[in-house]
Amino acid sequence: MRFMVIVKATRDSEAGKMPSEEMLAAMAKFNEELVKAGVMLDGAGLKPTSQGARIRFSGGQRSVIDGPFTETKELIAGYWIIQVKNKAEAIEWMKRCPNPYNEDGEIELRQFFELEDFGESPAVEHHKAVGEQIAAQKN
Amino acid sequence: MSAPDTHATIEAIWRIERAKIIAGLARMVRDVGRAEELAQDALLAALQRWPGQGIPDNPAAWLMTAAKNRALDELRRAKLIARKHEELGREMDEADFPDLDAALDDDIGDDLLRLIFTACHPVLATEARVALTLRLIGGLTTEEIARAFLVPEPTVAQRIVRAKRALAEARVPFEVPGGDALAERLSSVLEVIYLIFNEGYSATKGDDWVRPALCEEALRLGRILAELAPDAPEVHGLAALMEIQASRLAARVGPNGEPVLLLEQNRARWDQLLIRRGLAALTRAERLTEERGPYVLQAAIAACHARARTAGETDWARIAGLYDELAGRAPSPVVELNRAVAVAMAHGPAAGLELVDALTAEPTLKGYHLLPSVRGDFLKKLGRLDEARAEFERAAALTQNARERKLLLDRAAALAS
């Protein structure tokens, strides 16, 4: 299963302040570890919201709001996409992440929808039935 | 942390660390079977202590140290015995025990690569290599492997035990081979990984069309290998091939679990992240060499499909050219059959049929359902419907996959009226 690991923004990241050389080095080492383990699929840092925009939907209307946005803790400063066996493995990997913040902060792990999550359908039922058949054969 | 949580955490730590620990131990004790047992002992120690004492700050180091201490004890004991009983046959001097302090600091990556090469050693039968690789590097349980390959669990357990014994008896050195042996040994490693992938991608037996867990495991192995052996073009070629093929996993099964052929797939469901990774791996491979090996070429073919936004935009002439190159590098009747398909798409069904007809006498394709299936397709396009129907029926009788059989019978039935 895949997880998106979301790094929240901070005052520093929103101010466009680049991480210290030390932090960049630690992060590069951590990323290398993830890649070598075949876990990291993708990842990137994001520029401050002053470079971004929002599109607000209201019925058929769309209005564009330019950054920056103020509610810092709700903003995103970067992400990883990782592939792991389960949530415990995702957590264990990301606990090893160097602290990306100079202040208290959080990173958030969110699981991707996968094939098996697409609700009730003949295909999903079929897959389940096959799994049960295999289990039954084994016993 | 509650007990079940601690358990789940230990399991996760173990999944991350186990292959590295087994690899480190195998270099010390020179026996992968014994290394796995010693590693397992370290896990048991953690399972006993951590729920009470809490998980250490650096659990990976704790496990590695615990495991290596066990190995050191064993080696010291063995050394003592050897000194006392010189009739053991060979003098076990310091050379047999590499500088242990240095060994502890040695690059873990090198050990992991050695472990992969050992598990895929040609002294073992292919199915033994597959089982051992999934067990030692993938960390799958015997039960999981048995389920994936639809064989009874005791069979897999036997296979693994015998494989470990065979490695020990053959005194297979724990090393990455050098020189000429490297290419041959590497191709055995790649073969094992691709076999695991294919077992997940298209089940050869039974009703189960896609087994994503096996594909994921093979992908993970391929990605790990790409970092451990970054100078080998074929390693990136295989990684590229698997990434691109895996990008179509969601699209290749229809709403009723039936297979959807490549050209009929909804390309919007292709996983663009995996395609991007596949194309990047292919670029990496092509930068390393002018001479493209079989995996790089197959990846290049897969990339042609991945780049085409619609089936109609597929560059068939280029694909036919790549198959020509592949037929030159690694000739086989199956490659020839695929070449025929590409040629037919580029230059018309008559040109394809000519190539396929040359293959009908090929003994290795006698039971291969895709030969009549492809031939039927060309005949249908040429308007020779009765012959086409007979070919689809023949193909249906040959395939072991129930879903595929239905698809072929449907195609035959559609031509009946």
Coordinates of C-alpha atoms in Angstrom, one line a residue:
Chain A
M1 CA 0.0 0.0 0.0
R2 CA 1.0 3.6 -0.6
F3 CA 1.1 6.5 1.8
M4 CA 1.5 10.2 1.1
V5 CA 3.5 11.7 3.9
I6 CA 2.7 15.4 4.2
V7 CA 5.1 17.9 5.7
K8 CA 3.2 20.9 7.1
A9 CA 4.4 24.4 6.5
T10 CA 6.1 26.6 9.1
R11 CA 6.7 30.3 9.4
D12 CA 10.1 29.7 8.0
S13 CA 8.9 27.7 5.0
E14 CA 6.2 30.2 4.3
A15 CA 8.8 33.0 4.5
G16 CA 10.7 31.2 1.8
K17 CA 13.7 30.5 4.1
M18 CA 15.6 27.5 2.8
P19 CA 16.4 24.8 5.3
S20 CA 20.0 24.8 6.8
E21 CA 22.8 22.9 5.0
E22 CA 22.8 20.5 7.9
M23 CA 19.1 19.8 7.6
L24 CA 19.4 19.3 3.8
A25 CA 22.2 16.9 4.3
A26 CA 20.3 14.9 7.0
M27 CA 17.2 14.8 4.7
A28 CA 19.2 13.7 1.7
K29 CA 20.6 10.8 3.8
F30 CA 17.2 9.8 4.9
N31 CA 15.8 10.0 1.4
E32 CA 18.7 7.8 0.2
E33 CA 17.8 5.2 2.8
L34 CA 14.2 5.2 1.6
V35 CA 15.3 4.8 -2.0
K36 CA 17.7 2.1 -1.2
A37 CA 15.0 0.2 0.6
G38 CA 12.8 0.4 -2.4
V39 CA 10.3 2.4 -0.3
M40 CA 10.3 5.9 -1.7
L41 CA 8.4 6.4 -5.0
D42 CA 8.3 10.2 -5.1
G43 CA 8.8 13.3 -3.1
A44 CA 9.3 17.0 -3.4
G45 CA 9.4 20.3 -1.5
L46 CA 6.9 23.0 -2.3
K47 CA 7.5 26.7 -2.6
P48 CA 5.7 29.0 -0.2
T49 CA 2.0 29.7 -0.8
S50 CA 2.9 33.2 -1.9
Q51 CA 3.9 31.5 -5.2
G52 CA 0.6 29.6 -5.3
A53 CA -3.1 30.2 -5.7
R54 CA -6.5 28.8 -4.8
I55 CA -9.5 28.3 -6.9
R56 CA -12.7 28.6 -5.0
F57 CA -15.7 26.7 -6.2
S58 CA -19.2 27.9 -5.5
G59 CA -21.8 26.2 -7.6
G60 CA -20.9 27.0 -11.2
Q61 CA -18.7 29.9 -10.1
R62 CA -14.9 29.8 -9.9
S63 CA -12.9 32.5 -8.3
V64 CA -9.2 32.7 -8.0
I65 CA -7.4 33.7 -4.8
D66 CA -3.7 34.4 -4.9
G67 CA -1.4 33.3 -2.1
P68 CA 0.0 33.8 0.5
F69 CA -2.4 32.1 2.8
T70 CA -2.3 32.6 6.5
E71 CA -3.3 29.4 8.4
T72 CA 0.3 28.1 8.4
K73 CA -0.3 24.8 10.2
E74 CA -2.9 23.7 7.6
L75 CA -0.5 24.4 4.7
I76 CA 1.7 21.9 3.0
A77 CA 5.4 22.4 2.5
G78 CA 6.4 19.1 0.9
Y79 CA 5.5 15.4 0.6
W80 CA 6.8 11.9 0.1
I81 CA 5.0 9.0 -1.6
I82 CA 6.1 5.7 -0.1
Q83 CA 5.2 2.1 -0.8
V84 CA 5.1 -0.2 2.3
K85 CA 3.4 -3.4 3.5
N86 CA 1.2 -1.7 6.1
K87 CA 0.6 1.4 8.2
A88 CA 2.9 0.2 11.0
E89 CA 5.8 0.0 8.5
A90 CA 5.0 3.5 7.1
I91 CA 5.0 4.9 10.7
E92 CA 8.3 3.1 11.5
W93 CA 10.0 4.6 8.5
M94 CA 8.8 8.1 9.0
K95 CA 9.7 8.1 12.7
R96 CA 13.3 7.9 11.4
C97 CA 12.8 11.1 9.4
P98 CA 15.1 13.9 10.7
N99 CA 13.0 16.6 12.4
P100 CA 12.2 18.9 9.5
Y101 CA 11.2 21.8 11.8
N102 CA 12.9 24.4 13.9
E103 CA 9.8 24.6 16.0
D104 CA 7.2 21.9 17.1
G105 CA 5.6 20.4 14.1
E106 CA 3.9 17.4 12.6
I107 CA 4.1 15.3 9.5
E108 CA 1.0 13.5 8.4
L109 CA 0.6 10.0 6.9
R110 CA -2.3 9.4 4.6
Q111 CA -3.1 6.1 2.9
F112 CA -3.9 6.0 -0.9
F113 CA -7.0 4.4 -2.1
E114 CA -6.1 1.1 -3.8
L115 CA -7.8 -1.4 -6.1
E116 CA -9.4 -3.2 -3.2
D117 CA -10.9 0.1 -1.8
F118 CA -13.3 0.6 -4.7
G119 CA -16.4 -0.6 -2.8
E120 CA -18.7 -3.3 -3.8
S121 CA -18.5 -4.4 -7.4
P122 CA -18.4 -7.7 -9.2
A123 CA -14.7 -7.4 -9.6
V124 CA -14.0 -6.8 -6.0
E125 CA -16.3 -9.6 -5.0
H126 CA -14.6 -11.9 -7.5
H127 CA -11.2 -11.1 -5.9
K128 CA -12.5 -11.8 -2.4
A129 CA -14.0 -15.1 -3.5
V130 CA -10.7 -16.2 -5.0
G131 CA -8.8 -15.3 -1.9
E132 CA -11.2 -17.4 0.2
Q133 CA -10.9 -20.3 -2.3
I134 CA -7.2 -20.2 -1.9
A135 CA -7.4 -20.1 1.9
A136 CA -9.9 -23.1 1.7
Q137 CA -7.5 -25.1 -0.5
K138 CA -4.8 -24.6 2.0
N139 CA -6.7 -26.1 4.9
Chain B
M1 CA 2.0 1.8 23.9
S2 CA -0.3 -1.2 24.2
A3 CA 1.0 -4.8 23.7
P4 CA -0.6 -5.3 20.3
D5 CA 0.8 -1.9 19.2
T6 CA 4.3 -2.8 20.4
H7 CA 3.9 -6.1 18.5
A8 CA 2.9 -4.3 15.3
T9 CA 5.8 -1.9 15.7
I10 CA 8.3 -4.7 16.2
E11 CA 7.0 -6.5 13.2
A12 CA 7.4 -3.3 11.1
I13 CA 10.9 -2.8 12.4
W14 CA 11.7 -6.4 11.6
R15 CA 10.3 -6.1 8.1
I16 CA 12.6 -3.1 7.5
E17 CA 15.7 -4.6 9.1
R18 CA 15.6 -8.4 8.6
A19 CA 17.3 -8.7 5.2
K20 CA 20.1 -6.4 6.3
I21 CA 20.6 -8.4 9.5
I22 CA 20.6 -11.8 7.8
A23 CA 23.0 -10.4 5.2
G24 CA 25.4 -9.1 7.8
L25 CA 25.3 -12.4 9.7
A26 CA 25.7 -14.5 6.6
R27 CA 29.0 -12.8 5.9
M28 CA 30.1 -13.7 9.4
V29 CA 28.9 -17.3 9.6
R30 CA 29.1 -18.1 5.8
D31 CA 25.8 -19.9 5.9
V32 CA 22.6 -18.2 5.0
G33 CA 20.5 -20.9 6.7
R34 CA 22.3 -20.4 10.0
A35 CA 22.2 -16.6 9.5
E36 CA 18.5 -16.7 9.2
E37 CA 18.2 -18.7 12.4
L38 CA 20.5 -16.4 14.3
A39 CA 18.5 -13.4 13.0
Q40 CA 15.3 -15.0 14.1
D41 CA 16.8 -15.5 17.6
A42 CA 17.5 -11.7 17.8
L43 CA 13.9 -11.1 16.9
L44 CA 12.7 -13.4 19.6
A45 CA 14.9 -11.6 22.1
A46 CA 13.3 -8.3 21.0
L47 CA 9.8 -9.8 21.3
Q48 CA 10.6 -10.9 24.8
R49 CA 12.2 -7.6 26.0
W50 CA 10.7 -4.7 24.2
P51 CA 7.1 -5.0 25.4
G52 CA 8.3 -4.7 29.0
Q53 CA 11.3 -2.4 28.6
G54 CA 10.1 -0.3 25.8
I55 CA 11.4 -0.1 22.3
P56 CA 15.0 1.2 22.2
D57 CA 15.8 4.5 20.5
N58 CA 17.7 2.8 17.8
P59 CA 15.9 -0.5 17.4
A60 CA 17.8 -1.3 14.1
A61 CA 21.2 -1.1 15.9
W62 CA 19.9 -3.1 18.9
L63 CA 18.7 -5.9 16.6
M64 CA 21.9 -5.9 14.6
T65 CA 24.1 -6.0 17.7
A66 CA 22.0 -8.7 19.4
A67 CA 22.2 -10.8 16.3
K68 CA 25.9 -10.3 15.8
N69 CA 26.7 -11.1 19.4
R70 CA 25.0 -14.4 18.9
A71 CA 27.0 -15.0 15.7
L72 CA 30.2 -14.1 17.5
D73 CA 29.5 -16.5 20.3
E74 CA 28.9 -19.2 17.8
L75 CA 32.1 -18.4 15.9
R76 CA 34.2 -18.4 19.1
R77 CA 32.8 -21.7 20.1
A78 CA 33.4 -23.2 16.6
K79 CA 37.0 -21.8 16.7
L80 CA 37.6 -23.4 20.1
I81 CA 36.2 -26.7 18.9
A82 CA 38.3 -26.5 15.7
R83 CA 41.5 -25.9 17.7
K84 CA 40.8 -28.9 20.0
H85 CA 39.9 -31.2 17.1
E86 CA 42.2 -30.7 14.3
E87 CA 40.9 -33.8 12.7
L88 CA 38.0 -31.6 11.5
G89 CA 40.1 -31.6 8.3
R90 CA 41.0 -28.0 7.8
E91 CA 42.9 -25.6 9.9
M92 CA 40.5 -22.8 10.9
D93 CA 42.9 -20.0 11.3
E94 CA 42.3 -16.3 11.5
A95 CA 41.7 -16.2 7.8
D96 CA 38.4 -18.1 8.3
F97 CA 37.2 -15.4 10.7
P98 CA 37.6 -12.1 8.9
D99 CA 38.5 -9.1 11.1
L100 CA 35.3 -9.0 13.1
D101 CA 35.5 -5.4 14.1
A102 CA 35.9 -4.3 10.6
A103 CA 33.2 -6.8 9.6
L104 CA 30.8 -5.0 11.9
D105 CA 31.4 -1.7 10.2
D106 CA 31.4 -3.0 6.7
D107 CA 28.9 -1.6 4.2
I108 CA 25.5 -3.2 4.8
G109 CA 24.6 -2.7 1.1
D110 CA 27.4 -5.0 0.0
D111 CA 26.1 -7.7 2.3
L112 CA 22.6 -7.3 1.0
L113 CA 23.8 -7.6 -2.6
R114 CA 25.8 -10.8 -1.6
L115 CA 22.7 -12.2 0.0
I116 CA 20.7 -11.6 -3.2
F117 CA 23.3 -13.2 -5.4
T118 CA 23.5 -16.2 -3.0
A119 CA 19.8 -16.8 -2.9
C120 CA 19.7 -16.7 -6.7
H121 CA 22.7 -19.0 -7.1
P122 CA 22.5 -21.3 -10.2
V123 CA 23.3 -24.3 -8.1
L124 CA 19.6 -24.1 -7.0
A125 CA 16.6 -24.9 -9.2
T126 CA 14.7 -21.9 -10.3
E127 CA 11.7 -22.5 -8.0
A128 CA 14.1 -22.9 -5.0
R129 CA 15.8 -19.6 -6.0
V130 CA 12.4 -17.9 -6.1
A131 CA 11.3 -19.3 -2.7
L132 CA 14.6 -18.5 -1.0
T133 CA 14.7 -14.9 -2.4
L134 CA 11.1 -14.2 -1.3
R135 CA 11.9 -15.7 2.1
L136 CA 15.3 -14.2 2.8
I137 CA 15.1 -10.8 1.1
G138 CA 11.4 -10.3 0.8
G139 CA 10.6 -11.6 4.3
L140 CA 7.6 -13.5 3.1
T141 CA 6.4 -16.3 5.3
T142 CA 6.3 -19.9 4.0
E143 CA 2.5 -19.6 4.1
E144 CA 2.5 -16.4 2.0
I145 CA 4.8 -17.9 -0.6
A146 CA 2.7 -21.1 -0.7
R147 CA -0.4 -19.0 -1.3
A148 CA 1.2 -16.9 -4.0
F149 CA 2.3 -19.9 -6.0
L150 CA -0.7 -22.1 -5.1
V151 CA 1.4 -24.9 -3.8
P152 CA 1.0 -26.6 -0.4
E153 CA 2.9 -25.0 2.5
P154 CA 5.0 -28.0 3.4
T155 CA 6.2 -28.1 -0.2
V156 CA 7.5 -24.5 0.1
A157 CA 9.0 -25.3 3.5
Q158 CA 10.8 -28.3 2.1
R159 CA 12.0 -26.3 -0.9
I160 CA 13.6 -23.7 1.4
V161 CA 15.2 -26.2 3.7
R162 CA 16.7 -28.1 0.8
A163 CA 17.9 -24.9 -0.9
K164 CA 19.7 -23.8 2.2
R165 CA 21.3 -27.2 2.6
A166 CA 22.3 -27.3 -1.1
L167 CA 24.1 -23.9 -0.7
A168 CA 25.9 -25.1 2.4
E169 CA 26.9 -28.4 0.8
A170 CA 28.1 -26.8 -2.4
R171 CA 30.1 -24.3 -0.2
V172 CA 28.8 -21.4 -2.2
P173 CA 30.9 -18.5 -1.2
F174 CA 29.0 -15.5 0.2
E175 CA 30.1 -13.0 -2.4
V176 CA 29.3 -11.0 -5.5
P177 CA 31.1 -12.8 -8.3
G178 CA 33.6 -10.9 -10.4
G179 CA 34.7 -11.0 -14.0
D180 CA 32.9 -13.1 -16.5
A181 CA 30.8 -14.9 -13.8
L182 CA 29.1 -11.6 -12.9
A183 CA 27.0 -11.2 -16.0
E184 CA 25.8 -14.8 -15.8
R185 CA 25.0 -14.6 -12.1
L186 CA 23.3 -11.2 -12.5
S187 CA 21.1 -12.6 -15.2
S188 CA 20.0 -15.3 -12.7
V189 CA 19.1 -12.7 -10.2
L190 CA 17.1 -10.7 -12.7
E191 CA 15.4 -13.8 -13.9
V192 CA 14.2 -14.6 -10.4
I193 CA 12.9 -11.1 -9.8
Y194 CA 11.1 -11.0 -13.1
L195 CA 9.6 -14.4 -12.5
I196 CA 8.2 -13.3 -9.2
F197 CA 6.7 -10.2 -10.9
N198 CA 5.2 -12.2 -13.7
E199 CA 3.7 -14.7 -11.3
G200 CA 1.9 -11.8 -9.8
Y201 CA 1.1 -10.1 -13.1
S202 CA -0.4 -13.0 -14.9
A203 CA -1.2 -16.0 -12.9
T204 CA -0.4 -19.1 -14.8
K205 CA -2.8 -21.3 -12.9
G206 CA -6.3 -21.0 -11.5
D207 CA -8.7 -18.2 -11.4
D208 CA -6.7 -15.4 -9.9
W209 CA -5.8 -12.9 -12.6
V210 CA -3.7 -10.4 -10.7
R211 CA -1.8 -10.8 -7.5
P212 CA -0.6 -7.3 -6.7
A213 CA 1.3 -8.3 -3.6
L214 CA 3.8 -10.4 -5.6
C215 CA 4.2 -7.6 -8.2
E216 CA 4.9 -5.1 -5.4
E217 CA 7.5 -7.4 -3.8
A218 CA 9.2 -7.9 -7.2
L219 CA 9.2 -4.2 -7.8
R220 CA 10.7 -3.5 -4.3
L221 CA 13.4 -6.1 -5.1
G222 CA 14.1 -4.5 -8.4
R223 CA 14.3 -1.0 -6.9
I224 CA 16.6 -2.2 -4.2
L225 CA 18.8 -3.9 -6.7
A226 CA 18.9 -0.8 -8.9
E227 CA 20.5 1.1 -6.0
L228 CA 22.9 -1.8 -5.0
A229 CA 24.1 -2.3 -8.5
P230 CA 23.7 1.1 -10.2
D231 CA 26.2 0.5 -13.0
A232 CA 24.5 -2.5 -14.5
P233 CA 22.2 -1.3 -17.3
E234 CA 20.1 -4.5 -17.3
V235 CA 19.2 -3.9 -13.7
H236 CA 17.6 -0.6 -14.6
G237 CA 16.1 -2.2 -17.7
L238 CA 14.3 -4.7 -15.5
A239 CA 13.2 -2.0 -13.0
A240 CA 11.9 0.1 -15.9
L241 CA 10.1 -2.9 -17.4
M242 CA 8.4 -3.7 -14.2
E243 CA 7.4 -0.1 -13.3
I244 CA 5.8 0.4 -16.7
Q245 CA 4.0 -3.0 -16.6
A246 CA 2.8 -2.4 -13.1
S247 CA 1.4 1.0 -14.2
R248 CA -1.3 -0.9 -16.1
L249 CA -2.3 -3.2 -13.2
A250 CA -5.6 -1.3 -12.5
A251 CA -6.5 -1.1 -16.2
R252 CA -5.9 -4.7 -17.2
V253 CA -8.8 -6.1 -15.3
G254 CA -12.4 -5.3 -16.3
P255 CA -15.4 -4.8 -14.0
N256 CA -16.2 -8.5 -13.9
G257 CA -12.6 -9.5 -13.2
E258 CA -12.0 -10.3 -16.9
P259 CA -8.6 -9.5 -18.5
V260 CA -8.5 -6.3 -20.7
L261 CA -5.9 -6.5 -23.5
L262 CA -3.3 -3.7 -23.7
L263 CA -4.8 -2.0 -26.7
E264 CA -8.3 -1.9 -25.2
Q265 CA -7.3 -0.6 -21.8
N266 CA -8.5 2.7 -20.5
R267 CA -5.2 4.6 -20.5
A268 CA -6.6 7.1 -18.0
R269 CA -6.3 4.3 -15.5
W270 CA -2.6 3.8 -16.1
D271 CA -0.5 4.9 -13.1
Q272 CA 1.4 8.0 -14.3
L273 CA 3.8 7.9 -11.3
L274 CA 4.9 4.4 -12.2
I275 CA 5.2 5.3 -15.9
R276 CA 7.4 8.3 -15.0
R277 CA 9.6 6.1 -12.8
G278 CA 9.8 3.5 -15.5
L279 CA 10.8 6.0 -18.2
A280 CA 13.4 7.5 -15.8
A281 CA 14.9 4.0 -15.1
L282 CA 15.0 3.4 -18.8
T283 CA 16.9 6.6 -19.4
R284 CA 19.3 5.6 -16.7
A285 CA 19.9 2.2 -18.4
E286 CA 20.3 3.7 -21.9
R287 CA 22.8 6.3 -20.5
L288 CA 25.0 3.4 -19.3
T289 CA 25.3 1.5 -22.5
E290 CA 24.9 1.6 -26.3
E291 CA 24.3 -2.1 -26.4
R292 CA 20.8 -2.7 -25.1
G293 CA 20.2 -6.0 -23.4
P294 CA 17.0 -8.0 -23.4
Y295 CA 15.5 -6.2 -20.3
V296 CA 16.4 -2.7 -21.6
L297 CA 14.9 -3.6 -25.0
Q298 CA 11.7 -4.9 -23.4
A299 CA 11.4 -1.8 -21.3
A300 CA 11.9 0.3 -24.4
I301 CA 9.0 -1.5 -26.0
A302 CA 6.9 -1.1 -23.0
A303 CA 7.8 2.6 -23.0
C304 CA 6.5 3.0 -26.5
H305 CA 3.1 1.9 -25.3
A306 CA 3.3 4.1 -22.2
R307 CA 4.1 7.2 -24.3
A308 CA 1.2 6.7 -26.7
R309 CA -1.8 8.6 -25.4
T310 CA -4.2 6.4 -27.3
A311 CA -3.8 2.9 -28.8
G312 CA -4.0 4.5 -32.2
E313 CA -0.9 6.6 -31.6
T314 CA 1.3 3.7 -30.8
D315 CA 4.6 3.8 -32.8
W316 CA 4.4 0.3 -34.2
A317 CA 7.2 0.7 -36.6
R318 CA 9.5 1.6 -33.7
I319 CA 8.3 -1.3 -31.7
A320 CA 8.8 -3.7 -34.6
G321 CA 12.4 -2.3 -34.9
L322 CA 13.0 -2.9 -31.1
Y323 CA 11.7 -6.5 -31.5
D324 CA 14.2 -7.0 -34.4
E325 CA 16.9 -5.8 -32.1
L326 CA 15.6 -8.1 -29.3
A327 CA 15.4 -11.1 -31.7
G328 CA 19.1 -10.4 -32.5
R329 CA 20.1 -10.2 -28.8
A330 CA 18.0 -12.9 -27.3
P331 CA 16.3 -14.9 -30.0
S332 CA 13.3 -17.0 -28.9
P333 CA 10.1 -18.2 -30.5
V334 CA 8.1 -16.0 -28.0
V335 CA 10.1 -12.9 -29.1
E336 CA 9.4 -13.9 -32.7
L337 CA 5.7 -14.2 -32.0
N338 CA 5.7 -10.7 -30.5
R339 CA 7.7 -9.4 -33.4
A340 CA 5.0 -10.8 -35.7
V341 CA 2.3 -8.8 -33.8
A342 CA 4.3 -5.6 -34.0
V343 CA 5.0 -6.1 -37.7
A344 CA 1.3 -6.8 -38.4
M345 CA 0.4 -3.6 -36.6
A346 CA 3.0 -1.6 -38.6
H347 CA 2.7 -3.3 -42.0
G348 CA -0.6 -5.2 -42.0
P349 CA -1.9 -8.6 -40.9
A350 CA -0.6 -10.4 -44.0
A351 CA 3.0 -9.5 -43.1
G352 CA 2.4 -10.7 -39.5
L353 CA 0.8 -14.0 -40.6
E354 CA 3.8 -14.8 -42.7
L355 CA 6.0 -14.6 -39.6
V356 CA 3.6 -16.5 -37.5
D357 CA 3.2 -19.3 -40.0
A358 CA 6.9 -19.8 -39.9
L359 CA 6.5 -20.5 -36.1
T360 CA 3.7 -23.1 -36.3
A361 CA 6.3 -25.9 -36.6
E362 CA 8.3 -24.6 -33.6
P363 CA 8.2 -27.4 -31.0
T364 CA 8.6 -25.1 -28.0
L365 CA 5.4 -23.2 -28.9
K366 CA 3.3 -26.4 -29.3
G367 CA 1.4 -25.9 -26.1
Y368 CA 1.6 -22.1 -26.1
H369 CA -1.9 -20.6 -26.3
L370 CA -0.8 -17.2 -27.6
L371 CA 0.4 -18.7 -30.9
P372 CA -3.1 -19.7 -32.1
S373 CA -4.5 -16.7 -30.4
V374 CA -2.3 -14.3 -32.4
R375 CA -2.8 -16.3 -35.6
G376 CA -6.5 -16.2 -35.1
D377 CA -6.3 -12.5 -34.7
F378 CA -4.5 -12.0 -38.0
L379 CA -6.8 -14.4 -39.8
K380 CA -9.8 -12.5 -38.5
K381 CA -8.4 -9.2 -39.8
L382 CA -7.8 -10.9 -43.2
G383 CA -11.4 -12.0 -43.3
R384 CA -10.7 -15.7 -43.0
L385 CA -13.3 -16.1 -40.2
D386 CA -13.7 -19.9 -40.1
E387 CA -9.9 -20.4 -39.7
A388 CA -9.8 -17.6 -37.1
R389 CA -12.5 -19.2 -35.0
A390 CA -10.8 -22.6 -35.0
E391 CA -7.6 -20.9 -33.8
F392 CA -9.3 -19.1 -31.0
E393 CA -10.9 -22.4 -29.9
R394 CA -7.5 -24.1 -30.0
A395 CA -6.0 -21.3 -27.9
A396 CA -8.8 -21.6 -25.4
A397 CA -8.1 -25.3 -25.0
L398 CA -4.4 -24.6 -24.3
T399 CA -4.6 -21.8 -21.7
Q400 CA -4.5 -22.7 -18.0
N401 CA -6.1 -19.4 -17.0
A402 CA -9.9 -19.6 -16.7
R403 CA -10.4 -15.9 -17.3
E404 CA -8.3 -16.0 -20.5
R405 CA -10.1 -19.1 -21.7
K406 CA -13.5 -17.4 -21.4
L407 CA -12.1 -14.4 -23.3
L408 CA -10.9 -16.6 -26.1
L409 CA -14.1 -18.6 -26.3
D410 CA -16.1 -15.3 -26.5
R411 CA -13.9 -14.2 -29.4
A412 CA -14.5 -17.6 -31.1
A413 CA -18.3 -17.4 -30.5
A414 CA -18.4 -13.9 -32.0
L415 CA -17.2 -15.3 -35.3
A416 CA -19.6 -18.2 -35.3
S417 CA -22.6 -16.3 -36.9

